[in-house]
XYZ file of C-alpha atoms in Angstrom:
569
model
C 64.092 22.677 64.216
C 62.249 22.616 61.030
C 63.389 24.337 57.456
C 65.452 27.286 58.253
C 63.177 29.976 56.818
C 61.406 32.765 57.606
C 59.953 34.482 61.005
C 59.579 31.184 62.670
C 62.849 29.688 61.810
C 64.140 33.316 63.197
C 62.417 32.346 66.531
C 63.624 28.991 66.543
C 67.006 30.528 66.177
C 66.399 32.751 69.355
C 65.257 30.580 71.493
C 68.617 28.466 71.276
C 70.490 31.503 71.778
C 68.634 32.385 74.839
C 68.872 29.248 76.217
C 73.052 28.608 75.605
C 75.561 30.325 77.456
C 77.930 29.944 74.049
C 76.965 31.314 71.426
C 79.677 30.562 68.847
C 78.693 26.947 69.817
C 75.187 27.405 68.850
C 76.436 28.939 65.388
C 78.822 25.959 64.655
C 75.792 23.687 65.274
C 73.781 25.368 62.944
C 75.819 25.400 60.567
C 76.550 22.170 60.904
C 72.743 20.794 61.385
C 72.200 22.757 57.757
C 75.655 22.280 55.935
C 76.916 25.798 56.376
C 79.870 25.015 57.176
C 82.284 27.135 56.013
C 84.774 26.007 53.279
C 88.430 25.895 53.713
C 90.010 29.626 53.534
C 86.558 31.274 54.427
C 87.755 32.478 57.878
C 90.634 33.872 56.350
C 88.419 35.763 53.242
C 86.352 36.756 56.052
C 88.710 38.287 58.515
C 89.941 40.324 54.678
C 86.558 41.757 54.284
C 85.923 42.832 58.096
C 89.538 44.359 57.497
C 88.356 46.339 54.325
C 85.552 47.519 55.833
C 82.309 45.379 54.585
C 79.784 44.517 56.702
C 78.746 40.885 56.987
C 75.372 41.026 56.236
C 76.178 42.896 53.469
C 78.623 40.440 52.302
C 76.126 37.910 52.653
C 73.261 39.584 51.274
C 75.604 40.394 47.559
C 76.492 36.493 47.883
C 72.435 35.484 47.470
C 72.058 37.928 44.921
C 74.687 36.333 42.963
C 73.543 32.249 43.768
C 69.971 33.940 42.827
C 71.397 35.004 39.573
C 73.040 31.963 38.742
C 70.075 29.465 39.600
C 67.753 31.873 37.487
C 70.669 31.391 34.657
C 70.538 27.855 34.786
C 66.818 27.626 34.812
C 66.543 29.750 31.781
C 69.181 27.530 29.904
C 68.345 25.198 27.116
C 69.400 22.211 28.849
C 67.201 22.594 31.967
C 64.195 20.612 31.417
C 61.043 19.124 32.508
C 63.568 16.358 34.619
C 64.993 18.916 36.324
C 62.268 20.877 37.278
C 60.075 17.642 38.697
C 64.035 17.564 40.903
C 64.155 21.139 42.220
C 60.154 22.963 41.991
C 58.693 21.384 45.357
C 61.510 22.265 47.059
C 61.522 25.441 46.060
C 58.070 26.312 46.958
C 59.662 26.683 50.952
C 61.100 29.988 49.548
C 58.447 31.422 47.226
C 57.068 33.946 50.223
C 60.750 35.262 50.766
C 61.212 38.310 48.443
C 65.350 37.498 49.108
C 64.810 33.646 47.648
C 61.814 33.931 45.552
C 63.591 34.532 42.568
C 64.197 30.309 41.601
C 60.691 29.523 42.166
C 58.880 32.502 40.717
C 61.521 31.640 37.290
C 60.697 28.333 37.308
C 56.936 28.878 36.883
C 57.320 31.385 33.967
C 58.872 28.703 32.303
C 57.237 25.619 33.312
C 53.514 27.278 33.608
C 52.137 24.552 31.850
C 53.395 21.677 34.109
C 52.344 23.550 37.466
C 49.719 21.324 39.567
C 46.684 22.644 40.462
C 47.037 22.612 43.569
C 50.353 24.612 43.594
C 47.874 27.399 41.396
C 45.364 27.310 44.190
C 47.890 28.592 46.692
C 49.170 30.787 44.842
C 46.327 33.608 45.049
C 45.934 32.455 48.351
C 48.463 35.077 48.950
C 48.551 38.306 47.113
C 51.482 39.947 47.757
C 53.289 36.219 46.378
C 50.322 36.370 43.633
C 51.599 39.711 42.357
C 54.910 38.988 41.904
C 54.225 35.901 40.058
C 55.094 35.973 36.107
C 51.836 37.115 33.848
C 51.856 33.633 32.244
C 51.365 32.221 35.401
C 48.747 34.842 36.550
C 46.910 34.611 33.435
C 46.350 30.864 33.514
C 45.061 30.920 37.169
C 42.936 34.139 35.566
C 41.394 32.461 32.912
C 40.399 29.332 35.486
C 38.952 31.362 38.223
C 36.892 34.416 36.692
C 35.696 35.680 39.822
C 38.998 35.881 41.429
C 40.174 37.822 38.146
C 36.887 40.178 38.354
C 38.054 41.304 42.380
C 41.662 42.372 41.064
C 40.122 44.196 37.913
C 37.444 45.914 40.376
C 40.218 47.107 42.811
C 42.188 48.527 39.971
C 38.641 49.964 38.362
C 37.933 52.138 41.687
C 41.247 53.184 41.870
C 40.780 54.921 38.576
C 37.394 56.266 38.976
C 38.719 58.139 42.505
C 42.002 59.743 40.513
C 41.088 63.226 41.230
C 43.470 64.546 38.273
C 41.700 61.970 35.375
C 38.105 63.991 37.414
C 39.304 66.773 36.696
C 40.434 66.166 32.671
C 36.945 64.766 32.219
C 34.961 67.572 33.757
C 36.886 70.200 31.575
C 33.892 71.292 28.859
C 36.905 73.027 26.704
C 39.951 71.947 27.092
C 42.999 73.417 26.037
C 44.808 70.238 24.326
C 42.497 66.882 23.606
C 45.545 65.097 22.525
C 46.997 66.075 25.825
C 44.094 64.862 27.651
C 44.186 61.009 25.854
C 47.542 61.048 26.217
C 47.055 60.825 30.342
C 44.070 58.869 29.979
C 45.525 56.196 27.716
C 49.399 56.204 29.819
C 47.525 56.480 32.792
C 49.189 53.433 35.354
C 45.366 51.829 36.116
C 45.716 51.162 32.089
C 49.176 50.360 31.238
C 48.542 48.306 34.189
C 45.340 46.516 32.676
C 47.277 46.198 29.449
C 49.989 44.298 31.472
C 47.472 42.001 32.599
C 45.792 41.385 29.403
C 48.914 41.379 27.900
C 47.528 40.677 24.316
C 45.483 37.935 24.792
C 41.868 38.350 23.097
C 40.115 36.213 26.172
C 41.716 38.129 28.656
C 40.300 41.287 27.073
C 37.363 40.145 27.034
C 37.203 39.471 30.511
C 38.304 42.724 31.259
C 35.679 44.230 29.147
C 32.583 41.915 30.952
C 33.923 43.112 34.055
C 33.441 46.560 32.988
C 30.045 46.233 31.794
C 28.838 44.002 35.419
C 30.792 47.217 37.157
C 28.195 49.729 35.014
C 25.151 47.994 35.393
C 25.303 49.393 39.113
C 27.470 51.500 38.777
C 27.193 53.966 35.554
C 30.146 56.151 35.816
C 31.680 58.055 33.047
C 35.295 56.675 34.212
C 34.165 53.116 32.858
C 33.509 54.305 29.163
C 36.745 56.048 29.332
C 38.820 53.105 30.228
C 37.352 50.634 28.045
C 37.428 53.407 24.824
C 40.981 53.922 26.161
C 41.749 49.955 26.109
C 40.645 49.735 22.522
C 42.320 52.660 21.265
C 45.346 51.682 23.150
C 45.398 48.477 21.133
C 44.463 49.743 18.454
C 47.238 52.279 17.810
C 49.520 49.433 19.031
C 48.013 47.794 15.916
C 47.375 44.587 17.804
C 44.919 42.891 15.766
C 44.226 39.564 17.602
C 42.721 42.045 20.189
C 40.698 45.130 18.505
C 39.372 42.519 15.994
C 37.548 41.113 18.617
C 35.809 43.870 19.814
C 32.746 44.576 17.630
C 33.230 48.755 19.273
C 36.051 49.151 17.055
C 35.206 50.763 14.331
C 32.576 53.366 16.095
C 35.471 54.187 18.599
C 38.125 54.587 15.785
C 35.767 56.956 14.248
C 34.601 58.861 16.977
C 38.639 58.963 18.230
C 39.504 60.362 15.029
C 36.821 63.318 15.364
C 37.978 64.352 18.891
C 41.771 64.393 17.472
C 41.038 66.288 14.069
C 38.053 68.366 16.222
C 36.241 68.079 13.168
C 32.886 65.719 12.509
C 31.504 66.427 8.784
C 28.597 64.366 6.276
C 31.463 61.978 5.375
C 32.128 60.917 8.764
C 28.929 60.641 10.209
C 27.779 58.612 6.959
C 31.058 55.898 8.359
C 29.413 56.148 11.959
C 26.143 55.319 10.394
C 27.251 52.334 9.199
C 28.422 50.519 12.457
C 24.718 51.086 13.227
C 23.759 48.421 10.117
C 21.910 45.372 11.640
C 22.644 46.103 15.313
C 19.067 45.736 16.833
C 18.139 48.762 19.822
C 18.119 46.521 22.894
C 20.916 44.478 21.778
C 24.176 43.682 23.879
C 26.254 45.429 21.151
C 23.737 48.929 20.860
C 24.379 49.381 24.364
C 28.170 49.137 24.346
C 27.660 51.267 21.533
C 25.244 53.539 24.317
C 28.650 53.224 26.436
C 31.174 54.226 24.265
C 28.954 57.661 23.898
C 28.802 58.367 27.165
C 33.161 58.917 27.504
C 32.589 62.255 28.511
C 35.638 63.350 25.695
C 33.035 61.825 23.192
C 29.931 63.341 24.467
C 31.205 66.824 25.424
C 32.978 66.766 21.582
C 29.535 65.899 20.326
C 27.503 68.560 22.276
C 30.208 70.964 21.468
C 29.493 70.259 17.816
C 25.432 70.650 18.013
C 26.538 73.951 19.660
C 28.802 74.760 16.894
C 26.400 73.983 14.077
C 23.105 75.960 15.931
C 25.535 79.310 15.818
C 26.660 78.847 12.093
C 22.848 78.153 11.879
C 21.921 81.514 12.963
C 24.679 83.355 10.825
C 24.421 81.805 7.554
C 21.073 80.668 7.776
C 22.141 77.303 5.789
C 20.058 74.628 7.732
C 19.548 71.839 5.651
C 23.017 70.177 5.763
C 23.294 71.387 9.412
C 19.921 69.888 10.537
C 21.407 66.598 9.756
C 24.138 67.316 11.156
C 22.690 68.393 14.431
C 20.018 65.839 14.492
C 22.132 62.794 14.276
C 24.131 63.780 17.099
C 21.853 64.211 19.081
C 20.822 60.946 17.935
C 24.197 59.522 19.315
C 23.858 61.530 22.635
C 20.723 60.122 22.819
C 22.003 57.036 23.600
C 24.391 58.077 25.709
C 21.866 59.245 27.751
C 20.327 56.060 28.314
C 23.358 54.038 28.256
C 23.142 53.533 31.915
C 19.262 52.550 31.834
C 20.395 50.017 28.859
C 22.827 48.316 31.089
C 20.520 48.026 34.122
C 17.615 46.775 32.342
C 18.694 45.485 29.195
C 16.049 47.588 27.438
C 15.536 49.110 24.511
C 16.636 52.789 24.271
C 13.633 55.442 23.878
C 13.353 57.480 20.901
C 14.878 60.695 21.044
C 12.731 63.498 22.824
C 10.636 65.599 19.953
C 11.112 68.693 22.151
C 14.567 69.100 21.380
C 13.511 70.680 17.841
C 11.495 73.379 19.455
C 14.473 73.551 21.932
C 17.295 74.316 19.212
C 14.960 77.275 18.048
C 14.734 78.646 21.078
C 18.628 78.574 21.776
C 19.139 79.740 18.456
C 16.822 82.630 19.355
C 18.634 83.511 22.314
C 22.490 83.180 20.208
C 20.853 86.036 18.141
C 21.093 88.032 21.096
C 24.408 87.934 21.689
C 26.219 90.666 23.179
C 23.069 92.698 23.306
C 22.701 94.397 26.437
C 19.535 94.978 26.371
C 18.338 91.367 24.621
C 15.565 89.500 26.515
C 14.783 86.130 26.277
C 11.232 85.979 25.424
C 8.589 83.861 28.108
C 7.917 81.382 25.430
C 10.997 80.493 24.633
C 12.524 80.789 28.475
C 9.506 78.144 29.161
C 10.932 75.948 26.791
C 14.506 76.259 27.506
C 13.458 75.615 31.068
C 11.525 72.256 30.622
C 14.228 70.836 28.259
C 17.053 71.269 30.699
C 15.011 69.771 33.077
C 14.805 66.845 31.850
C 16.518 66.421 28.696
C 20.724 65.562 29.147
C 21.235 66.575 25.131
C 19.366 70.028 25.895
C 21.619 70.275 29.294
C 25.044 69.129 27.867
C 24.809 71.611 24.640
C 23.803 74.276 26.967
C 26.468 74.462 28.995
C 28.334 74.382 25.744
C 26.801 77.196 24.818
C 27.576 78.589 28.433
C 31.257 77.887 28.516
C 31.508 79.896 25.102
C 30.170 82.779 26.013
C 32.377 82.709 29.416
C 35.408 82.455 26.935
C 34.509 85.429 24.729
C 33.316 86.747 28.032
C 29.967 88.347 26.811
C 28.339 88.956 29.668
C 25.213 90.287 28.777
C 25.148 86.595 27.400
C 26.089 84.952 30.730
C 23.260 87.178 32.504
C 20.685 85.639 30.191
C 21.848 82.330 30.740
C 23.081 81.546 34.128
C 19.655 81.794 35.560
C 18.704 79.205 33.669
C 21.044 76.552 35.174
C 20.478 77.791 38.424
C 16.612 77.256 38.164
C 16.910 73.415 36.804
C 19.838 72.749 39.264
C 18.955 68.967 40.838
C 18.135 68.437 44.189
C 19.780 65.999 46.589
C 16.840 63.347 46.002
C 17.773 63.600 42.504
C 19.074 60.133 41.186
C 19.950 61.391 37.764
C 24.298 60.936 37.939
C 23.895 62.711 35.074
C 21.899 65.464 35.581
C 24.821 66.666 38.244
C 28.006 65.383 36.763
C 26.993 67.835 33.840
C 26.496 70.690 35.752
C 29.259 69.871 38.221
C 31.475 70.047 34.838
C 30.376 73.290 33.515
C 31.179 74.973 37.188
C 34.606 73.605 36.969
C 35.065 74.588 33.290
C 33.343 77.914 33.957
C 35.694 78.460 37.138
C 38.928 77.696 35.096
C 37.971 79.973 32.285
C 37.335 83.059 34.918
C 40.947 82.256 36.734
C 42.892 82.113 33.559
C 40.812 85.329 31.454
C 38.390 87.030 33.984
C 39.639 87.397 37.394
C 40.436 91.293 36.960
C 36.891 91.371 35.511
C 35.349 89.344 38.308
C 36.764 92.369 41.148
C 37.005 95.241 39.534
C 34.047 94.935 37.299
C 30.442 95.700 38.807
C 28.334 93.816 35.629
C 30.993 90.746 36.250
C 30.973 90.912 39.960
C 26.807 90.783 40.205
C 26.353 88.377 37.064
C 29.083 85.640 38.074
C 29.194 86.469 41.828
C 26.489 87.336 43.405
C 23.790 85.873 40.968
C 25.413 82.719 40.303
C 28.647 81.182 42.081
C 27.054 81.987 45.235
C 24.232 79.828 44.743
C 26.580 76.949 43.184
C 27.731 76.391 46.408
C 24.987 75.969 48.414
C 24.524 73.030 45.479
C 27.598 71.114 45.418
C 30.321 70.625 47.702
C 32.316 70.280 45.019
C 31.076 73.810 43.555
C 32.212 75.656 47.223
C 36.021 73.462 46.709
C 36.239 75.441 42.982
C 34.490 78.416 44.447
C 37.260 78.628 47.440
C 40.245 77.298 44.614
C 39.378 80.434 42.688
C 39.225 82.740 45.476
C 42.732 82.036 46.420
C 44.342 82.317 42.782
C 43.752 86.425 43.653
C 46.901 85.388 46.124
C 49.158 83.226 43.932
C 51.797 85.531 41.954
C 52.773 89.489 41.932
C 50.591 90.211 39.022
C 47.350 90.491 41.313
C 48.430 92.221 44.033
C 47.374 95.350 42.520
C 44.130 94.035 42.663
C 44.311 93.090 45.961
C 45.486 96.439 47.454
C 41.574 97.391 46.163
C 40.009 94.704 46.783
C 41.118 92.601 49.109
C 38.054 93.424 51.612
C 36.010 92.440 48.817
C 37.680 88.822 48.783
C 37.436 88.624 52.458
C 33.713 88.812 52.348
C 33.115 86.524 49.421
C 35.279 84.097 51.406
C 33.496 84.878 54.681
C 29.719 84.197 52.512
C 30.464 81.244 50.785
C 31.786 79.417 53.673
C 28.341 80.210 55.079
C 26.626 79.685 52.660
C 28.213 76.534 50.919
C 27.491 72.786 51.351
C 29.793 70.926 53.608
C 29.123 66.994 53.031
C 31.101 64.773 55.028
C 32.536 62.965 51.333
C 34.195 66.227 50.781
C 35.192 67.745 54.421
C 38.421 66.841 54.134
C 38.597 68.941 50.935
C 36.959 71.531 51.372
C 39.269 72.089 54.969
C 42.846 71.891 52.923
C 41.486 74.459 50.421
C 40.688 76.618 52.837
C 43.548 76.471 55.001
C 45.420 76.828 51.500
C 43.019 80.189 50.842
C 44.187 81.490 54.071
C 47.948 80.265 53.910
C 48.157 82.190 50.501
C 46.886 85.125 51.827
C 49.646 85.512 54.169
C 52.136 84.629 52.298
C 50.950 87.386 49.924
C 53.653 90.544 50.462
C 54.574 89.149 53.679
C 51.020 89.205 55.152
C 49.734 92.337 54.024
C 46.902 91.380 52.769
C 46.438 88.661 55.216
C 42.435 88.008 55.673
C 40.620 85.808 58.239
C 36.640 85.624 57.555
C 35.212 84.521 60.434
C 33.423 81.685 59.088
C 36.413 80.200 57.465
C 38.163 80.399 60.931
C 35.319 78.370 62.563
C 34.771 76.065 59.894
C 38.242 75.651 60.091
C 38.618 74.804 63.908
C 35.380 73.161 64.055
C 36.654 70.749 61.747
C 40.830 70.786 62.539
């Protein structure tokens, strides 16, 4: 009959059953055939059990457990050598598939890695789900022999992380509330503590990991990528393994730039200690652009634009430019090569000079700050020209705009946001537009800018007519036509005006008004078939809400959001 293992043992099994008319003979000749007989006095401990209620499998199952735990025992003993485990590995092997029995072989290979065959490593990633059990010594040696096997695991574990929706949404947020809180779930996020698992300390394993990441960018530039190799780094670094971060030639620009996003503060001093992990690194080197990468972490970047923004307001207050120009103009610097980070990677080429119209650019923002709250302020042609070209194509000018943006949301100056708005609506990207950038930075500010109106300015955004044409009407309504994911925030804020008591006020005066920005922005808004699924559960949650408002008083159902809605059930 073969080994009695597994499925096909099982059917072997059945088939004598099926074919005997007795079966307690059939079980006394199996256990005979395999030398399970029972011992003396096991009929009697049996017939006990059944009597106090166990089942047998149960019974049998607890007795496995406990032979697993003493074979892993004895294998983990001093006096269990290499003898012994040339005596008992090959056999074992039959059992190394069976989750039940896999504990003896999978102990012997954490501690006898080194005497393994080849051969037995080779099957071993033949199967994955046996593979991933299999100790980290173990995996790490068949790792280190077979790269690109290593490379398909990391890029599994690399796409899980860029599709987390929640880590998405922490790195769109222009302002968020805690940046401490934000590391802290990017740096115990599982897709890291599980890469840290797998490097497990070892400096040639990180580096793997790390070349991985950069063949990933080269095609693929997302912002994820900079995140989770800043995050690895960091992660080591605060775990103050030095055999690791040593390697890493990043680790003193990421260390500093870490230590500005905590503190939230960037000064002479610190940029003078960024400067010098610029010394001798060549533009167009291997290093510069993992430098180029490290920028582009969207924590880094949006701290850095932030920052620029920052400095051109105390600019126009205090009117004390010369430390701030330096200031100003070396981040820009290191945005600059942010910028291009993905160009680097693709064509290992040297990263352009920054663009000379970004001086002429910060005047003309710095014009428009001085009009602040001025309901009356006009942005004069010249300047509107120039604001207008940058943002087209300039990710610095874009990135410290909608800096500049999400502050005046906050302070909620609208006169501001009526000045400004227009502009990102006018250098919006089109769908032929390759530039990841160009969109993920805009994509961010409409989820920042939607998350500041839902937390300060929803009563505003109703009751208000300034708030309702300048946010509504002359902007939000356009987004969505833009992006799909625009119309999912667009339809996420609509139904906040449902969620609580403290609204319903609003919606006893407004709730027609709702209805009909629901109604046009289902119209109106892009419906991609990446996001369909989406954009159908937040609108069956806008609706849902709505009538669960006060027991369905202010139930609404907009036409278009009903067909959309059966159109796509």
């Amino acid at each position: 009959m073969g080994e009695l293992l597994g499925s096909s043992a099982a059917s072997q099994i059945r088939d004598r059953f099926t074919q005997s008319s007795n079966p307690e003979q059939i079980i006394q000749d199996i256990q005979r055939d395999y030398g399970l007989n029972l011992l003396p006095g096991m009929d009697a401990i049996y017939q006990l059990l059944d009597l106090s209620g166990s089942e047998r499998a149960e019974v049998h199952e607890q007795c496995l457990v406990a032979l697993n735990q003493a074979a892993v025992s004895r294998i983990h003993s001093p006096d269990f050598g290499e003898e012994e485990f040339a005596q008992v590995f090959e056999p074992s092997l039959a059992y190394i598939a069976i989750p039940q029995l896999q504990d003896i072989p999978m102990a012997l290979l954490r501690k006898f890695v080194e005497h393994v065959d080849q051969s037995v490593l080779d099957t071993l990633k033949q199967d994955l789900e046996v593979f991933d059990r299999c100790p980290v010594n173990v995996k790490q040696r068949i790792w280190k022999q077979d790269e690109s096997f290593f490379q398909e695991q990391i890029l599994q574990m690399l796409n899980m992380y860029h599709h987390d929706e929640a880590l998405q949404q922490n790195a769109m947020d222009l302002r968020p509330d805690s940046y401490q809180d934000i590391l802290s779930q990017r740096r115990n996020h599982p897709i890291v503590t599980k890469l840290m698992q797998i490097i497990d300390g070892d400096p040639k394993l990180y580096t793997m990991v790390l070349d991985t990441v950069r063949i990933v960018f080269q095609s693929s530039p997302f912002p994820s990528l900079c995140s989770i190799r800043v995050d690895l780094l960091m992660n080591y670094h605060e775990r103050d393994v030095a055999q690791v971060y040593e390697t890493d030639e990043c680790h003193r620009l990421v260390w500093s730039l870490d230590t500005c996003v905590r503190t939230q503060n960037m000064d002479e001093v610190i940029i003078e200690k960024i400067k010098e992990c610029f010394d001798n690194v060549k533009n167009g080197s291997s290093l510069y652009t993992d430098y180029a990468m490290v920028l582009m972490d969207p924590v880094i970047s949006n701290f850095l634009s932030a920052c620029i923004m920052k400095w051109l307001r105390i600019n126009v207050n205090e009117n004390n430019t010369e430390n701030l120009d330096q200031l100003i103009n070396y981040s820009a610097k290191l945005l600059n090569l942010a910028e291009h980070a993905p160009a680097a990677a693709h064509n290992q080429q040297k990263i352009p000079r920054i663009d000379k119209g970004l001086s002429e650019y910060w005047s003309a923002l710095c014009h428009v700050m001085l009009l602040e709250n001025n309901t009356k302020g006009v942005v004069v042609p010249p300047d509107g020209e120039v604001i207008r070209t940058m943002l087209g194509k300039s990710e610095i000018a874009r990135k410290v705009f909608v800096q500049y943006c999400v502050d005046r949301t906050f302070e909620g100056d609208i006169p501001s946001l009526q000045r400004l708005l227009p502009f990102i609506l006018q250098t919006l990207p089109d769908s032929h537009d390759t530039n990841v950038a160009h969109v993920y930075t805009y994509e961010s500010f409409v989820h920042t800018f939607i998350g500041i109106l839902s937390k300060k300015w929803l009563v505003e955004c109703v009751m208000d007519d300034k708030w309702k044409a300048v946010v509504f009407n002359n902007c939000l309504i356009h987004m969505v036509g833009w992006s799909s994911r625009a119309h999912k925030e667009v339809v996420l804020l609509l139904t906040k005006y449902f969620v609580g008591p403290k609204h319903h006020r609003l919606l006893s005066e407004k709730i027609g008004l709702i209805a009909e920005w629901a109604d046009r922005v289902c119209q109106q808004g892009l419906k991609d078939e990446k996001n369909i699924d989406e954009l159908h559960e937040a609108y069956t949650t806008l609706l849902s809400s709505s009538e669960s408002a006060l027991d369905g008083q202010f139930r609404i159902a907009p036409p278009a959001v009903l067909h959309f809605l059966s159109s796509y059930a």
